[in-house]
Every structure is written in structure tokens, then in C-alpha cells.
Amino acid sequence: MRGPGIPRLGFDYIFPNPRYAMKEGLLAYGGDLNPDRVLMAYRRGIFPWYNEGDPILWWSPDPRLLLYPEDFKIRRSFRKKLRQKRFTVKLDHDFATVMRHCASVPRHGQEGTWILPEVIECYTQLHSRGFAHSIEVYDEEGKLFGGLYGISVGEAFFGESMFSLAPDGSKIALAHLVELAKRWGFAFIDCQIPSEHLMSLGAVRVDRDRFLDELEATQQKLGVPGSWKEHEELVNSFTW
């Protein structure tokens, strides 16, 4: 999968300019998943994505799929479900379990997972440092039935994966993330690769240069670093 002309990363944390990545987004290969390297990658609009047995592949696709918080679409029936509040939303309570569910829940047309043990280890370290976060949805019996995780740096959130063990589990988590993003002034939620499902919820394709320009602006702000547990009272006060 390396292909001719794809640079190999060394021991330093220097990445090629993502503006010159291949159209599908492959930018480089190799290196490691040191949390500092991964964090630097996100700040530059780059993320790791590879299969077991492959070298680590680094991507910055064109176009990019972004969800601007004000554009999130909520159908009437789903809004009614949100208002019924037959669930509890928690933040950063069980990050590792959310990652494991994202890795193991079957997905239509997809075999295996890219969320490998070394990926879980890296992102768990970023979670402990206040950069990776989970949004979890629990039913009335306290059982986890949906959630998502991703990276927050500056005023941008990079969504990595979602899962549902019951209808609308991941969508409930996403709705609460969007509302948090509005309250905190986040510019966008990066959904990375275009998908029909996310576009039906309001996400749009954005060309890579525009994305990188907007990303650069978000990195001039502090954002909301540290554990998000303290914001649970806020997230469960949303009225929809």
C-alpha cells in the first residue's frame, strides 16, 4: 500500500505537508503511535488509519467530511426521543470500553477493524492527558448502549468512531457532542471520510485546502482540555 513516492516517517515527528497528499489522502507511512506524534498529526489535519499487518499509514483525504454544529439535522421523531430522556449521558467515564465496542461491533460491508490493541493503547494515553474523550449513553438500567470517541485539540473535535448496541445509541451521543460543540464554540467536528449516514445528519464535503485553513484557525484557541467529566451536569441539561 506504500506506492511510489510515498515518504516514510523517521524517528522525528516531522510530517510532509498534507496539502500535497495524494487525492485519496495517503500522505506517509511508518513511524510509530507515540501519543506526541499522533497529537501533532491531528493538529496538522492528519490521522493514522491502517489494517493489521500493514505499516502505519497516515492520511489527509480530499475532500474532508466536516459537521458544522449549527448544521446538524434532527428529525422530529429523534428530537422526541431526546426529550423523553430515557437514557443518561456520561463523559469520559469508560473510555477504554467505548473504544473496545467501536472495535468489535460489526459494521455493514466491513470486516475486521483498524482499532488495534496498539491504537487503543495510544488513544487511552491521550485520554489520560485530556485530549481524547468519550461520550457514553446508558439506558435506564445503567447499561452502556451507545457512544463515540475522538480527539479534541483547540476548537476542533476529530471524531474517530461510534457504536450502537441499541437503536440510536451513537446518534444520541453525536447529538450531545454537537450541542457541546455549540456551547463551547467549536468550529467543526471532523468526520474524516464522506459517508451517506453522516451527510444525512448535516455533514458536508469540504476540500482539503479549506479544511486545513479552518483547522489552522482552530489551533490558535485553547479549546476544552482536560477531563470532560466535570461537564456532565451541562450535557444532561440540554432541553432539545
mmCIF file of C-alpha atoms in Angstrom:
data_model
loop_
_atom_site.group_PDB
_atom_site.id
_atom_site.type_symbol
_atom_site.label_atom_id
_atom_site.label_comp_id
_atom_site.label_asym_id
_atom_site.label_seq_id
_atom_site.Cartn_x
_atom_site.Cartn_y
_atom_site.Cartn_z
ATOM 1 C CA MET A 1 0.000 0.000 0.000
ATOM 2 C CA ARG A 2 3.016 2.310 0.160
ATOM 3 C CA GLY A 3 3.220 3.012 -3.519
ATOM 4 C CA PRO A 4 5.905 5.007 -5.322
ATOM 5 C CA GLY A 5 6.773 8.377 -3.877
ATOM 6 C CA ILE A 6 5.060 7.886 -0.507
ATOM 7 C CA PRO A 7 7.517 9.121 2.133
ATOM 8 C CA ARG A 8 8.454 7.004 5.102
ATOM 9 C CA LEU A 9 8.445 8.675 8.500
ATOM 10 C CA GLY A 10 11.562 8.566 10.632
ATOM 11 C CA PHE A 11 12.179 8.943 14.336
ATOM 12 C CA ASP A 12 11.405 12.644 14.331
ATOM 13 C CA TYR A 13 7.819 13.921 14.338
ATOM 14 C CA ILE A 14 8.030 15.798 11.056
ATOM 15 C CA PHE A 15 5.206 15.138 8.584
ATOM 16 C CA PRO A 16 5.067 16.035 4.900
ATOM 17 C CA ASN A 17 2.806 18.956 4.031
ATOM 18 C CA PRO A 18 -0.727 17.467 3.928
ATOM 19 C CA ARG A 19 -1.725 19.906 1.174
ATOM 20 C CA TYR A 20 0.340 17.773 -1.198
ATOM 21 C CA ALA A 21 -1.012 14.383 -0.150
ATOM 22 C CA MET A 22 -2.483 12.088 -2.775
ATOM 23 C CA LYS A 23 -6.111 12.854 -3.663
ATOM 24 C CA GLU A 24 -7.417 9.888 -1.670
ATOM 25 C CA GLY A 25 -5.334 11.191 1.213
ATOM 26 C CA LEU A 26 -2.388 8.844 1.722
ATOM 27 C CA LEU A 27 0.438 11.064 2.946
ATOM 28 C CA ALA A 28 3.115 8.872 4.542
ATOM 29 C CA TYR A 29 3.790 5.530 6.170
ATOM 30 C CA GLY A 30 5.842 4.224 9.051
ATOM 31 C CA GLY A 31 6.816 5.914 12.263
ATOM 32 C CA ASP A 32 5.017 4.895 15.432
ATOM 33 C CA LEU A 33 1.952 5.678 17.508
ATOM 34 C CA ASN A 34 3.739 7.723 20.136
ATOM 35 C CA PRO A 35 0.973 9.941 21.563
ATOM 36 C CA ASP A 36 3.016 13.084 20.874
ATOM 37 C CA ARG A 37 3.376 12.141 17.210
ATOM 38 C CA VAL A 38 -0.332 11.337 16.913
ATOM 39 C CA LEU A 39 -1.319 14.603 18.585
ATOM 40 C CA MET A 40 0.929 16.565 16.246
ATOM 41 C CA ALA A 41 -0.656 14.746 13.303
ATOM 42 C CA TYR A 42 -4.174 15.801 14.317
ATOM 43 C CA ARG A 43 -3.100 19.405 14.749
ATOM 44 C CA ARG A 44 -1.975 19.293 11.122
ATOM 45 C CA GLY A 45 -5.077 17.552 9.760
ATOM 46 C CA ILE A 46 -3.503 14.088 9.559
ATOM 47 C CA PHE A 47 -4.639 10.833 11.166
ATOM 48 C CA PRO A 48 -3.407 7.201 11.292
ATOM 49 C CA TRP A 49 -5.546 4.534 9.664
ATOM 50 C CA TYR A 50 -4.332 1.072 8.703
ATOM 51 C CA ASN A 51 -5.121 -2.627 8.921
ATOM 52 C CA GLU A 52 -3.429 -5.283 10.982
ATOM 53 C CA GLY A 53 -0.238 -6.413 9.278
ATOM 54 C CA ASP A 54 0.206 -3.162 7.327
ATOM 55 C CA PRO A 55 2.660 -0.409 8.175
ATOM 56 C CA ILE A 56 1.132 2.586 9.929
ATOM 57 C CA LEU A 57 -0.477 4.718 7.221
ATOM 58 C CA TRP A 58 -1.047 8.459 7.673
ATOM 59 C CA TRP A 59 -3.912 10.203 5.860
ATOM 60 C CA SER A 60 -5.260 13.626 4.992
ATOM 61 C CA PRO A 61 -8.060 12.986 2.471
ATOM 62 C CA ASP A 62 -9.505 15.382 -0.073
ATOM 63 C CA PRO A 63 -12.382 16.121 0.311
ATOM 64 C CA ARG A 64 -12.817 16.050 4.067
ATOM 65 C CA LEU A 65 -16.167 15.456 5.746
ATOM 66 C CA LEU A 66 -16.978 18.133 8.330
ATOM 67 C CA LEU A 67 -20.010 18.588 10.533
ATOM 68 C CA TYR A 68 -20.534 22.217 11.464
ATOM 69 C CA PRO A 69 -22.503 22.187 14.732
ATOM 70 C CA GLU A 70 -25.148 24.638 13.518
ATOM 71 C CA ASP A 71 -25.905 22.391 10.526
ATOM 72 C CA PHE A 72 -26.737 19.230 12.487
ATOM 73 C CA LYS A 73 -30.113 17.849 11.407
ATOM 74 C CA ILE A 74 -32.513 16.414 13.980
ATOM 75 C CA ARG A 75 -35.684 14.743 12.732
ATOM 76 C CA ARG A 76 -38.863 15.348 14.711
ATOM 77 C CA SER A 77 -39.088 11.717 15.838
ATOM 78 C CA PHE A 78 -35.484 11.743 17.057
ATOM 79 C CA ARG A 79 -35.956 15.062 18.847
ATOM 80 C CA LYS A 80 -38.913 13.495 20.661
ATOM 81 C CA LYS A 81 -36.675 10.620 21.747
ATOM 82 C CA LEU A 82 -34.089 13.087 23.057
ATOM 83 C CA ARG A 83 -36.743 14.926 25.044
ATOM 84 C CA GLN A 84 -38.012 11.717 26.643
ATOM 85 C CA LYS A 85 -34.558 11.282 28.258
ATOM 86 C CA ARG A 86 -34.828 7.561 28.799
ATOM 87 C CA PHE A 87 -31.056 7.497 28.982
ATOM 88 C CA THR A 88 -28.136 9.134 30.775
ATOM 89 C CA VAL A 89 -25.158 10.647 29.010
ATOM 90 C CA LYS A 90 -21.738 10.487 30.641
ATOM 91 C CA LEU A 91 -18.422 11.963 29.558
ATOM 92 C CA ASP A 92 -15.033 10.270 29.880
ATOM 93 C CA HIS A 93 -16.262 7.617 32.341
ATOM 94 C CA ASP A 94 -15.319 4.475 30.405
ATOM 95 C CA PHE A 95 -13.133 5.483 27.503
ATOM 96 C CA ALA A 96 -11.449 2.109 27.009
ATOM 97 C CA THR A 97 -14.784 0.263 26.870
ATOM 98 C CA VAL A 98 -16.094 2.686 24.252
ATOM 99 C CA MET A 99 -13.010 2.014 22.133
ATOM 100 C CA ARG A 100 -13.401 -1.740 22.522
ATOM 101 C CA HIS A 101 -17.054 -1.576 21.463
ATOM 102 C CA CYS A 102 -16.117 0.559 18.452
ATOM 103 C CA ALA A 103 -13.554 -2.088 17.535
ATOM 104 C CA SER A 104 -15.837 -5.094 17.965
ATOM 105 C CA VAL A 105 -19.356 -4.062 16.903
ATOM 106 C CA PRO A 106 -19.991 -5.442 13.376
ATOM 107 C CA ARG A 107 -20.427 -2.873 10.603
ATOM 108 C CA HIS A 108 -22.198 -3.386 7.294
ATOM 109 C CA GLY A 109 -19.728 -4.076 4.494
ATOM 110 C CA GLN A 110 -16.706 -4.040 6.810
ATOM 111 C CA GLU A 111 -14.620 -6.930 8.037
ATOM 112 C CA GLY A 112 -12.152 -6.672 10.878
ATOM 113 C CA THR A 113 -11.145 -3.400 12.488
ATOM 114 C CA TRP A 114 -8.425 -0.779 12.329
ATOM 115 C CA ILE A 115 -8.838 -0.130 16.089
ATOM 116 C CA LEU A 116 -5.997 -2.463 17.006
ATOM 117 C CA PRO A 117 -4.559 -3.000 20.518
ATOM 118 C CA GLU A 118 -1.741 -0.519 19.877
ATOM 119 C CA VAL A 119 -4.291 2.049 18.704
ATOM 120 C CA ILE A 120 -6.317 1.563 21.897
ATOM 121 C CA GLU A 121 -3.142 1.957 23.964
ATOM 122 C CA CYS A 122 -2.174 5.202 22.203
ATOM 123 C CA TYR A 123 -5.594 6.834 22.435
ATOM 124 C CA THR A 124 -6.005 5.726 26.042
ATOM 125 C CA GLN A 125 -2.787 7.594 26.829
ATOM 126 C CA LEU A 126 -4.158 10.649 25.023
ATOM 127 C CA HIS A 127 -7.336 10.264 27.079
ATOM 128 C CA SER A 128 -5.334 10.287 30.314
ATOM 129 C CA ARG A 129 -3.673 13.504 29.099
ATOM 130 C CA GLY A 130 -7.012 15.203 28.437
ATOM 131 C CA PHE A 131 -7.015 15.138 24.619
ATOM 132 C CA ALA A 132 -9.088 12.046 23.791
ATOM 133 C CA HIS A 133 -12.680 11.883 25.001
ATOM 134 C CA SER A 134 -15.651 9.553 25.058
ATOM 135 C CA ILE A 135 -19.347 10.318 25.122
ATOM 136 C CA GLU A 136 -21.332 7.416 26.547
ATOM 137 C CA VAL A 137 -25.064 6.693 26.551
ATOM 138 C CA TYR A 138 -26.563 4.484 29.280
ATOM 139 C CA ASP A 139 -30.083 3.084 29.453
ATOM 140 C CA GLU A 140 -32.419 3.334 32.439
ATOM 141 C CA GLU A 141 -30.788 0.251 33.967
ATOM 142 C CA GLY A 142 -27.340 1.772 33.699
ATOM 143 C CA LYS A 143 -26.174 -0.331 30.758
ATOM 144 C CA LEU A 144 -23.974 1.232 28.111
ATOM 145 C CA PHE A 145 -25.719 1.068 24.728
ATOM 146 C CA GLY A 146 -24.021 3.691 22.575
ATOM 147 C CA GLY A 147 -21.158 6.092 22.357
ATOM 148 C CA LEU A 148 -18.332 7.655 20.442
ATOM 149 C CA TYR A 149 -14.760 8.773 20.966
ATOM 150 C CA GLY A 150 -12.370 11.210 19.372
ATOM 151 C CA ILE A 151 -9.659 13.803 19.805
ATOM 152 C CA SER A 152 -10.208 17.396 20.922
ATOM 153 C CA VAL A 153 -7.462 19.924 20.217
ATOM 154 C CA GLY A 154 -8.090 23.636 20.065
ATOM 155 C CA GLU A 155 -11.612 24.401 18.898
ATOM 156 C CA ALA A 156 -11.929 21.271 16.756
ATOM 157 C CA PHE A 157 -13.160 17.773 17.555
ATOM 158 C CA PHE A 158 -11.908 14.855 15.472
ATOM 159 C CA GLY A 159 -14.458 12.065 15.573
ATOM 160 C CA GLU A 160 -12.862 8.636 15.374
ATOM 161 C CA SER A 161 -15.599 6.040 15.754
ATOM 162 C CA MET A 162 -19.119 5.425 17.094
ATOM 163 C CA PHE A 163 -21.057 2.345 18.138
ATOM 164 C CA SER A 164 -24.642 1.349 18.943
ATOM 165 C CA LEU A 165 -25.866 -1.690 20.837
ATOM 166 C CA ALA A 166 -29.471 -0.443 20.569
ATOM 167 C CA PRO A 167 -31.267 1.874 18.127
ATOM 168 C CA ASP A 168 -29.955 5.456 18.023
ATOM 169 C CA GLY A 169 -27.211 4.845 20.587
ATOM 170 C CA SER A 170 -24.480 6.503 18.553
ATOM 171 C CA LYS A 171 -26.818 9.219 17.261
ATOM 172 C CA ILE A 172 -27.717 10.242 20.813
ATOM 173 C CA ALA A 173 -24.022 10.516 21.640
ATOM 174 C CA LEU A 174 -23.402 12.561 18.484
ATOM 175 C CA ALA A 175 -26.310 14.913 19.233
ATOM 176 C CA HIS A 176 -24.857 15.663 22.653
ATOM 177 C CA LEU A 177 -21.387 16.183 21.185
ATOM 178 C CA VAL A 178 -22.840 18.655 18.682
ATOM 179 C CA GLU A 179 -24.614 20.581 21.434
ATOM 180 C CA LEU A 180 -21.415 20.694 23.484
ATOM 181 C CA ALA A 181 -19.561 21.948 20.432
ATOM 182 C CA LYS A 182 -22.109 24.760 20.083
ATOM 183 C CA ARG A 183 -21.809 25.758 23.733
ATOM 184 C CA TRP A 184 -18.002 25.694 23.610
ATOM 185 C CA GLY A 185 -17.655 27.496 20.295
ATOM 186 C CA PHE A 186 -16.017 24.627 18.424
ATOM 187 C CA ALA A 187 -15.690 25.337 14.713
ATOM 188 C CA PHE A 188 -16.426 21.819 13.452
ATOM 189 C CA ILE A 189 -16.484 18.098 14.110
ATOM 190 C CA ASP A 190 -14.171 16.309 11.696
ATOM 191 C CA CYS A 191 -15.806 13.147 10.346
ATOM 192 C CA GLN A 192 -12.814 12.387 8.093
ATOM 193 C CA ILE A 193 -14.227 10.230 5.304
ATOM 194 C CA PRO A 194 -17.524 11.029 3.490
ATOM 195 C CA SER A 195 -20.425 8.738 4.417
ATOM 196 C CA GLU A 196 -24.073 8.865 3.405
ATOM 197 C CA HIS A 197 -25.233 8.425 7.009
ATOM 198 C CA LEU A 198 -23.292 11.404 8.340
ATOM 199 C CA MET A 199 -24.213 13.560 5.360
ATOM 200 C CA SER A 200 -27.869 12.820 6.088
ATOM 201 C CA LEU A 201 -27.230 14.375 9.512
ATOM 202 C CA GLY A 202 -25.787 17.555 8.025
ATOM 203 C CA ALA A 203 -22.097 16.814 7.433
ATOM 204 C CA VAL A 204 -20.654 18.284 4.232
ATOM 205 C CA ARG A 205 -17.692 17.646 1.968
ATOM 206 C CA VAL A 206 -15.013 20.321 2.208
ATOM 207 C CA ASP A 207 -11.934 20.495 0.016
ATOM 208 C CA ARG A 208 -8.688 19.805 1.806
ATOM 209 C CA ASP A 209 -7.177 23.276 1.478
ATOM 210 C CA ARG A 210 -10.263 24.887 3.019
ATOM 211 C CA PHE A 211 -10.270 22.302 5.811
ATOM 212 C CA LEU A 212 -6.597 22.923 6.589
ATOM 213 C CA ASP A 213 -7.143 26.692 6.614
ATOM 214 C CA GLU A 214 -10.074 26.341 9.015
ATOM 215 C CA LEU A 215 -8.147 23.845 11.146
ATOM 216 C CA GLU A 216 -5.228 26.238 11.483
ATOM 217 C CA ALA A 217 -7.581 28.872 12.887
ATOM 218 C CA THR A 218 -8.978 26.432 15.478
ATOM 219 C CA GLN A 219 -5.484 25.695 16.768
ATOM 220 C CA GLN A 220 -4.998 29.288 17.870
ATOM 221 C CA LYS A 221 -7.525 28.688 20.683
ATOM 222 C CA LEU A 222 -7.251 26.626 23.861
ATOM 223 C CA GLY A 223 -10.463 24.648 23.475
ATOM 224 C CA VAL A 224 -11.565 22.458 26.396
ATOM 225 C CA PRO A 225 -8.558 20.409 27.537
ATOM 226 C CA GLY A 226 -8.571 18.009 30.467
ATOM 227 C CA SER A 227 -11.236 15.567 31.599
ATOM 228 C CA TRP A 228 -14.772 16.327 30.456
ATOM 229 C CA LYS A 229 -16.371 14.579 33.439
ATOM 230 C CA GLU A 230 -16.969 17.903 35.152
ATOM 231 C CA HIS A 231 -19.273 18.935 32.288
ATOM 232 C CA GLU A 232 -21.842 16.146 32.782
ATOM 233 C CA GLU A 233 -24.307 18.449 34.525
ATOM 234 C CA LEU A 234 -24.234 20.644 31.426
ATOM 235 C CA VAL A 235 -24.633 17.774 28.971
ATOM 236 C CA ASN A 236 -27.647 16.371 30.821
ATOM 237 C CA SER A 237 -29.343 19.778 30.996
ATOM 238 C CA PHE A 238 -29.973 20.046 27.261
ATOM 239 C CA THR A 239 -33.670 20.520 26.562
ATOM 240 C CA TRP A 240 -33.873 19.925 22.802
#
